[in-house]
Every structure is written in C-alpha cells, then in structure tokens.
C-alpha cells in the first residue's frame, strides 16, 4: 500500500528525533564500533476495518538495518505493528500497537516439582535450534498455538527443535512440555522459563553464565526490563557480531539478529536485569 510507505517515511523522520528509539539504536552500535549504514522499511496491512466514513488499518512495518562493524556487514530485521485511522482521506492517530498480555502471563511459577525421572543427559543440537529460530522468526509454525505475547512459546519451540526432551505433562506447574490443548507454564511464560532453567535437574537445564560474551548460538537470554523480579522476555542467540557479542532472534516484536542488550526497546529501563543460560552439556 503506497499510502503506508508515504506515511512511514514521514513518521520515520519524526521517530528519529525521539531519544527512546532511533538514538538508542544508533548508540548501541556506536558503542560497538559500528554504524547503521542503511535502513529500509516496507509495510503490510494485516487488518482493515470500515466504519461509516472511517477506515482503520493495522499493518506491520518490516524494518531492515544494514550494519557495518569492522569491515563486516550484518543485517538486522524487525517487525513492528502499527495502526492508523483514515478519515475522509486524512490520516489520524498513527501509533504503534501495544500487545495485549496473554492469559498465561498471569500465572508465573518460580519453582517446580521434580516428578518422574527422564534421561539426565541429552545431546542438544544447537544447529537445529538456530535453524528453526531463523526459519520461524517472522512466522508461526501451525503445529503450535500462537500467543499474543509469543516470545517464550517461540523460544521453547526452538529448544524442542534442538532435541530437548519434554516431561511433566499434564501438570502445568511441573516440567517443560507442550500438549495438544495445554502446556506447562515454563513452555509459554517468560518468568516461569527463567526459573525453570535455573532449577531444573533433568531434561532442559540451564547453566548460568556470568557474561553475554560467554554465550554461543543456541543459548538463551532472559530479561527483567523493570528490574522488579518479574521476568518479561526471552531470546535465543543465533549469531555473534564482529566483536563476539550475541545477536538474538525473538517473537512478540519479531526480531532477527538484534543486538542482545535490547537498549533500543521501548520496554528498556536503566534497571534492566539479564540472565544468561548455556543450554545442554557443552
């Protein structure tokens, strides 16, 4: 839709002046001895509603950043949902869409029953996990439910693609699993997966690392944006930048090869806390 492209060009110039968005992203890469040398965007409408003389459009803006770092080029991609009203041909209320919290976020779990025993060791296929993360970063596997807040569901799918065994069904407070009509809290709730990775004694386990640069593709990062003890988000490491720092994929705001710190996120605060988890027996 050409009108969306024109709208985005104007809106992008306005957003570049906002400290909380463009400046943050630029500063991330300046600190990394890198620069954003090109930005491209294209929009795709996913909902159109007509009421009398008003038309409501919801669309995804697919942003592509070309980043140069130490003679190395990499591409970061991000999908951001927006909406606006078209009233008598005039654009009104153009804004980013805030995601609604899914019902599973209302049931955070900090600890789990051990329950039945499964094999204590498994071979984590990092390549398969990363390949899955790359294949589905901006789409949704029909074998799984899609959540409004989909970040942890996506991460769990990546881990399962890497051969991590499930256990605990049908008790939602136990284990890590996905069934036909239900799932464990650790499968789909960011807060619960973070604590499961810390405490699990079998199957999926996380070894906590001290620093982000110690992570390798296939590992997991957890985010507490407010620093209040409530873990909000998870990403999977899929690559490293030219200085050996993680680049991550994620869902909800679908992102590919994003710098791990999320300082450019609208959810970022100076109080942010991270947990870095090595997956498998490496």
CSV table of C-alpha atoms in Angstrom, one decimal:
chain,number,residue,atom,x,y,z
A,1,UNK,CA,0.0,0.0,0.0
A,2,UNK,CA,1.7,3.2,-1.2
A,3,UNK,CA,-0.1,5.4,1.4
A,4,UNK,CA,1.6,3.3,4.2
A,5,UNK,CA,5.0,3.8,2.6
A,6,UNK,CA,4.4,7.6,2.4
A,7,UNK,CA,3.1,7.6,6.0
A,8,UNK,CA,6.1,5.7,7.2
A,9,UNK,CA,8.6,8.0,5.6
A,10,UNK,CA,7.1,11.0,7.5
A,11,UNK,CA,6.7,9.0,10.7
A,12,UNK,CA,10.2,7.7,10.5
A,13,UNK,CA,11.7,11.2,10.3
A,14,UNK,CA,9.7,12.1,13.4
A,15,UNK,CA,10.7,9.0,15.3
A,16,UNK,CA,14.4,9.6,14.5
A,17,UNK,CA,14.2,12.6,16.8
A,18,UNK,CA,12.9,10.5,19.8
A,19,UNK,CA,15.6,9.6,22.3
A,20,UNK,CA,13.8,6.3,23.1
A,21,UNK,CA,14.0,4.8,19.7
A,22,UNK,CA,16.4,5.8,16.9
A,23,UNK,CA,19.0,7.4,19.2
A,24,UNK,CA,19.2,4.4,21.4
A,25,UNK,CA,19.7,2.1,18.4
A,26,UNK,CA,22.4,4.3,17.0
A,27,UNK,CA,24.2,4.5,20.3
A,28,UNK,CA,24.1,0.7,20.7
A,29,UNK,CA,26.2,0.3,17.5
A,30,UNK,CA,28.4,3.4,18.1
A,31,UNK,CA,29.5,1.7,21.4
A,32,UNK,CA,30.2,-1.4,19.3
A,33,UNK,CA,32.5,0.4,16.9
A,34,UNK,CA,29.8,0.1,14.2
A,35,UNK,CA,27.3,2.1,12.3
A,36,UNK,CA,23.9,1.7,10.7
A,37,UNK,CA,24.6,2.5,7.0
A,38,UNK,CA,21.1,1.9,5.6
A,39,UNK,CA,17.6,1.5,6.9
A,40,UNK,CA,14.8,0.1,4.7
A,41,UNK,CA,11.1,-0.3,5.6
A,42,UNK,CA,8.1,-1.8,3.9
A,43,UNK,CA,4.5,-2.1,5.3
A,44,UNK,CA,2.0,-4.9,5.0
A,45,UNK,CA,-1.7,-4.5,6.1
A,46,UNK,CA,-3.0,-7.3,8.2
A,47,UNK,CA,-6.4,-5.8,9.3
A,48,UNK,CA,-8.8,-3.4,7.7
A,49,UNK,CA,-12.0,-2.2,9.4
A,50,UNK,CA,-14.6,0.1,7.9
A,51,UNK,CA,-17.0,2.2,10.0
A,52,UNK,CA,-19.0,4.9,8.2
A,53,UNK,CA,-16.5,7.5,6.9
A,54,UNK,CA,-13.6,6.0,8.8
A,55,UNK,CA,-11.2,3.2,7.8
A,56,UNK,CA,-9.0,1.6,10.4
A,57,UNK,CA,-5.7,0.0,9.2
A,58,UNK,CA,-3.4,-2.3,11.2
A,59,UNK,CA,-0.1,-3.1,9.5
A,60,UNK,CA,3.3,-4.5,10.1
A,61,UNK,CA,6.4,-2.3,9.3
A,62,UNK,CA,9.2,-4.6,8.3
A,63,UNK,CA,12.4,-2.7,9.1
A,64,UNK,CA,15.8,-3.9,7.8
A,65,UNK,CA,19.0,-2.3,9.2
A,66,UNK,CA,22.3,-2.8,7.4
A,67,UNK,CA,25.1,-2.5,10.0
A,68,UNK,CA,28.8,-2.2,9.3
A,69,UNK,CA,31.2,-3.3,12.0
A,70,UNK,CA,35.0,-3.8,11.5
A,71,UNK,CA,34.5,-4.3,7.7
A,72,UNK,CA,31.9,-6.9,8.4
A,73,UNK,CA,28.3,-6.3,7.3
A,74,UNK,CA,25.3,-7.9,9.0
A,75,UNK,CA,21.5,-7.4,8.6
A,76,UNK,CA,19.1,-6.9,11.5
A,77,UNK,CA,15.4,-7.2,10.9
A,78,UNK,CA,12.4,-6.2,13.0
A,79,UNK,CA,8.6,-6.3,12.6
A,80,UNK,CA,6.7,-3.5,14.4
A,81,UNK,CA,2.9,-3.4,14.3
A,82,UNK,CA,1.2,0.0,13.7
A,83,UNK,CA,-2.3,1.3,13.2
A,84,UNK,CA,-4.0,4.5,12.0
A,85,UNK,CA,-7.4,5.8,11.0
A,86,UNK,CA,-8.2,7.1,7.6
A,87,UNK,CA,-10.9,9.8,7.9
A,88,UNK,CA,-12.1,11.4,4.7
A,89,UNK,CA,-8.7,10.7,3.2
A,90,UNK,CA,-6.8,12.1,6.2
A,91,UNK,CA,-4.5,10.0,8.4
A,92,UNK,CA,-5.3,10.2,12.1
A,93,UNK,CA,-3.8,8.5,15.2
A,94,UNK,CA,-0.9,6.8,13.7
A,95,UNK,CA,0.8,4.8,16.5
A,96,UNK,CA,2.5,1.6,17.4
A,97,UNK,CA,0.2,-1.2,18.6
A,98,UNK,CA,0.7,-2.3,22.2
A,99,UNK,CA,0.4,-6.1,22.6
A,100,UNK,CA,-2.2,-7.4,25.0
A,101,UNK,CA,-0.9,-9.7,27.7
A,102,UNK,CA,-1.8,-13.4,27.2
A,103,UNK,CA,-3.6,-15.1,30.0
A,104,UNK,CA,-0.7,-17.4,30.7
A,105,UNK,CA,1.3,-14.4,31.9
A,106,UNK,CA,-0.9,-14.2,34.9
A,107,UNK,CA,0.5,-17.5,36.3
A,108,UNK,CA,4.2,-17.1,36.9
A,109,UNK,CA,5.9,-20.1,38.5
A,110,UNK,CA,9.2,-19.8,40.4
A,111,UNK,CA,9.7,-23.5,41.3
A,112,UNK,CA,8.7,-26.9,40.0
A,113,UNK,CA,8.1,-30.5,41.2
A,114,UNK,CA,10.8,-32.9,40.1
A,115,UNK,CA,8.3,-35.7,39.4
A,116,UNK,CA,9.2,-38.7,37.2
A,117,UNK,CA,12.8,-39.1,36.1
A,118,UNK,CA,13.8,-38.9,32.4
A,119,UNK,CA,17.3,-39.2,31.0
A,120,UNK,CA,19.6,-36.8,32.8
A,121,UNK,CA,21.6,-36.1,29.6
A,122,UNK,CA,20.7,-35.4,26.1
A,123,UNK,CA,22.5,-34.1,23.0
A,124,UNK,CA,21.5,-30.6,22.3
A,125,UNK,CA,21.6,-29.9,18.6
A,126,UNK,CA,22.5,-26.2,18.5
A,127,UNK,CA,22.5,-26.0,14.7
A,128,UNK,CA,18.9,-27.4,14.5
A,129,UNK,CA,17.7,-24.9,17.2
A,130,UNK,CA,19.3,-22.0,15.4
A,131,UNK,CA,18.0,-23.1,12.0
A,132,UNK,CA,14.5,-23.3,13.5
A,133,UNK,CA,14.9,-19.8,15.0
A,134,UNK,CA,15.9,-18.5,11.6
A,135,UNK,CA,13.1,-20.3,9.7
A,136,UNK,CA,10.3,-19.1,12.0
A,137,UNK,CA,11.5,-15.7,13.3
A,138,UNK,CA,8.8,-13.9,11.4
A,139,UNK,CA,6.1,-16.5,11.0
A,140,UNK,CA,4.3,-19.1,13.1
A,141,UNK,CA,4.5,-22.9,13.0
A,142,UNK,CA,0.9,-24.2,12.7
A,143,UNK,CA,1.8,-27.1,14.9
A,144,UNK,CA,1.7,-24.7,17.9
A,145,UNK,CA,-0.7,-22.2,19.3
A,146,UNK,CA,0.2,-18.5,18.7
A,147,UNK,CA,0.1,-16.3,21.8
A,148,UNK,CA,-0.3,-12.5,21.8
A,149,UNK,CA,2.9,-12.5,23.9
A,150,UNK,CA,4.7,-15.2,22.0
A,151,UNK,CA,8.3,-14.8,22.9
A,152,UNK,CA,8.6,-17.8,25.3
A,153,UNK,CA,6.5,-20.1,23.2
A,154,UNK,CA,8.9,-19.4,20.2
A,155,UNK,CA,12.0,-20.0,22.4
A,156,UNK,CA,10.5,-23.3,23.6
A,157,UNK,CA,9.9,-24.4,20.0
A,158,UNK,CA,13.5,-23.6,19.1
A,159,UNK,CA,14.7,-25.7,22.1
A,160,UNK,CA,12.5,-28.6,21.2
A,161,UNK,CA,13.8,-28.4,17.6
A,162,UNK,CA,17.2,-28.8,19.1
A,163,UNK,CA,16.2,-32.1,20.7
A,164,UNK,CA,15.5,-31.0,24.2
A,165,UNK,CA,13.2,-33.7,25.8
A,166,UNK,CA,9.8,-32.7,27.2
A,167,UNK,CA,8.4,-34.1,30.5
A,168,UNK,CA,5.8,-33.3,33.2
A,169,UNK,CA,2.5,-33.5,31.2
A,170,UNK,CA,-0.3,-32.9,32.2
A,171,UNK,CA,0.7,-30.9,35.3
A,172,UNK,CA,1.3,-27.3,34.2
A,173,UNK,CA,3.4,-26.4,37.2
A,174,UNK,CA,5.8,-29.4,36.6
A,175,UNK,CA,8.4,-29.9,33.9
A,176,UNK,CA,8.6,-28.4,30.4
A,177,UNK,CA,6.2,-29.6,27.8
A,178,UNK,CA,3.6,-28.8,25.1
A,179,UNK,CA,0.4,-30.9,24.6
A,180,UNK,CA,-2.5,-30.8,22.2
A,181,UNK,CA,-4.6,-28.3,24.2
A,182,UNK,CA,-2.4,-27.3,27.1
A,183,UNK,CA,1.2,-26.7,28.1
A,184,UNK,CA,3.4,-26.1,31.1
A,185,UNK,CA,3.9,-22.6,32.4
A,186,UNK,CA,7.6,-23.0,31.7
A,187,UNK,CA,6.8,-23.5,28.0
A,188,UNK,CA,5.0,-20.2,27.5
A,189,UNK,CA,5.6,-17.8,30.4
A,190,UNK,CA,8.8,-15.8,30.4
A,191,UNK,CA,9.1,-15.6,34.1
A,192,UNK,CA,8.5,-19.3,34.6
A,193,UNK,CA,11.0,-20.4,31.9
A,194,UNK,CA,13.7,-18.3,33.6
A,195,UNK,CA,13.2,-20.0,36.9
A,196,UNK,CA,12.9,-23.4,35.3
A,197,UNK,CA,16.2,-23.0,33.6
A,198,UNK,CA,17.8,-22.2,37.0
A,199,UNK,CA,16.2,-25.0,38.9
A,200,UNK,CA,15.7,-28.0,36.6
A,201,UNK,CA,17.6,-31.2,37.5
A,202,UNK,CA,16.6,-33.2,34.3
A,203,UNK,CA,15.8,-32.7,30.7
A,204,UNK,CA,16.0,-28.9,29.8
A,205,UNK,CA,18.5,-27.3,32.1
A,206,UNK,CA,20.4,-24.0,32.0
A,207,UNK,CA,23.9,-23.4,33.3
A,208,UNK,CA,24.1,-19.7,34.3
A,209,UNK,CA,26.9,-17.8,32.7
A,210,UNK,CA,28.3,-14.5,34.0
A,211,UNK,CA,28.5,-12.5,30.8
A,212,UNK,CA,26.8,-12.3,27.4
A,213,UNK,CA,30.0,-12.8,25.5
A,214,UNK,CA,30.3,-16.3,27.0
A,215,UNK,CA,27.1,-17.4,25.2
A,216,UNK,CA,27.1,-19.3,21.9
A,217,UNK,CA,24.4,-19.9,19.3
A,218,UNK,CA,21.6,-21.9,20.8
A,219,UNK,CA,21.9,-20.4,24.3
A,220,UNK,CA,19.1,-18.3,25.9
A,221,UNK,CA,18.9,-14.8,27.4
A,222,UNK,CA,16.2,-13.8,29.9
A,223,UNK,CA,15.1,-10.1,30.5
A,224,UNK,CA,13.6,-8.4,33.5
A,225,UNK,CA,13.1,-4.9,32.0
A,226,UNK,CA,11.9,-3.2,35.1
A,227,UNK,CA,14.4,-4.9,37.5
A,228,UNK,CA,11.5,-5.8,39.7
A,229,UNK,CA,12.0,-9.6,39.8
A,230,UNK,CA,9.3,-10.3,37.2
A,231,UNK,CA,11.0,-11.7,34.1
A,232,UNK,CA,9.4,-10.4,30.9
A,233,UNK,CA,11.1,-11.7,27.8
A,234,UNK,CA,13.4,-14.4,26.4
A,235,UNK,CA,15.6,-14.5,23.3
A,236,UNK,CA,17.8,-17.1,21.6
A,237,UNK,CA,21.3,-16.4,20.5
A,238,UNK,CA,21.7,-17.2,16.7
A,239,UNK,CA,25.0,-15.5,15.8
A,240,UNK,CA,27.8,-13.2,17.0
A,241,UNK,CA,28.8,-9.8,15.9
A,242,UNK,CA,32.3,-8.8,14.7
A,243,UNK,CA,33.4,-8.3,18.4
A,244,UNK,CA,32.0,-11.6,19.6
A,245,UNK,CA,28.8,-10.4,21.2
A,246,UNK,CA,25.4,-12.2,20.8
A,247,UNK,CA,22.9,-11.4,18.2
A,248,UNK,CA,19.4,-12.8,19.0
A,249,UNK,CA,16.1,-13.7,17.5
A,250,UNK,CA,12.7,-13.2,19.2
A,251,UNK,CA,9.0,-13.1,18.9
A,252,UNK,CA,6.2,-10.7,20.0
A,253,UNK,CA,8.1,-7.8,18.3
A,254,UNK,CA,9.5,-10.3,15.8
A,255,UNK,CA,13.3,-9.6,15.5
A,256,UNK,CA,16.2,-11.2,13.8
A,257,UNK,CA,19.9,-10.7,14.5
A,258,UNK,CA,19.1,-8.0,17.1
A,259,UNK,CA,21.8,-6.9,19.5
A,260,UNK,CA,21.3,-8.8,22.7
A,261,UNK,CA,21.0,-5.9,25.2
A,262,UNK,CA,17.7,-4.6,23.9
A,263,UNK,CA,18.6,-1.0,24.8
A,264,UNK,CA,16.6,0.2,21.8
A,265,UNK,CA,13.4,-1.5,23.0
A,266,UNK,CA,10.5,0.6,24.2
A,267,UNK,CA,10.4,-1.7,27.3
A,268,UNK,CA,14.0,-1.0,28.2
A,269,UNK,CA,14.8,0.8,31.5
A,270,UNK,CA,18.1,1.5,33.3
A,271,UNK,CA,17.0,-1.1,35.9
A,272,UNK,CA,17.0,-4.0,33.4
A,273,UNK,CA,18.4,-7.3,34.6
A,274,UNK,CA,19.6,-10.2,32.4
A,275,UNK,CA,20.2,-13.9,32.9
A,276,UNK,CA,22.5,-15.8,30.5
A,277,UNK,CA,21.9,-19.5,30.2
A,278,UNK,CA,24.1,-22.1,28.5
A,279,UNK,CA,21.8,-24.9,27.2
A,280,UNK,CA,22.9,-28.6,27.1
A,281,UNK,CA,26.0,-30.2,28.3
A,282,UNK,CA,28.6,-28.2,26.4
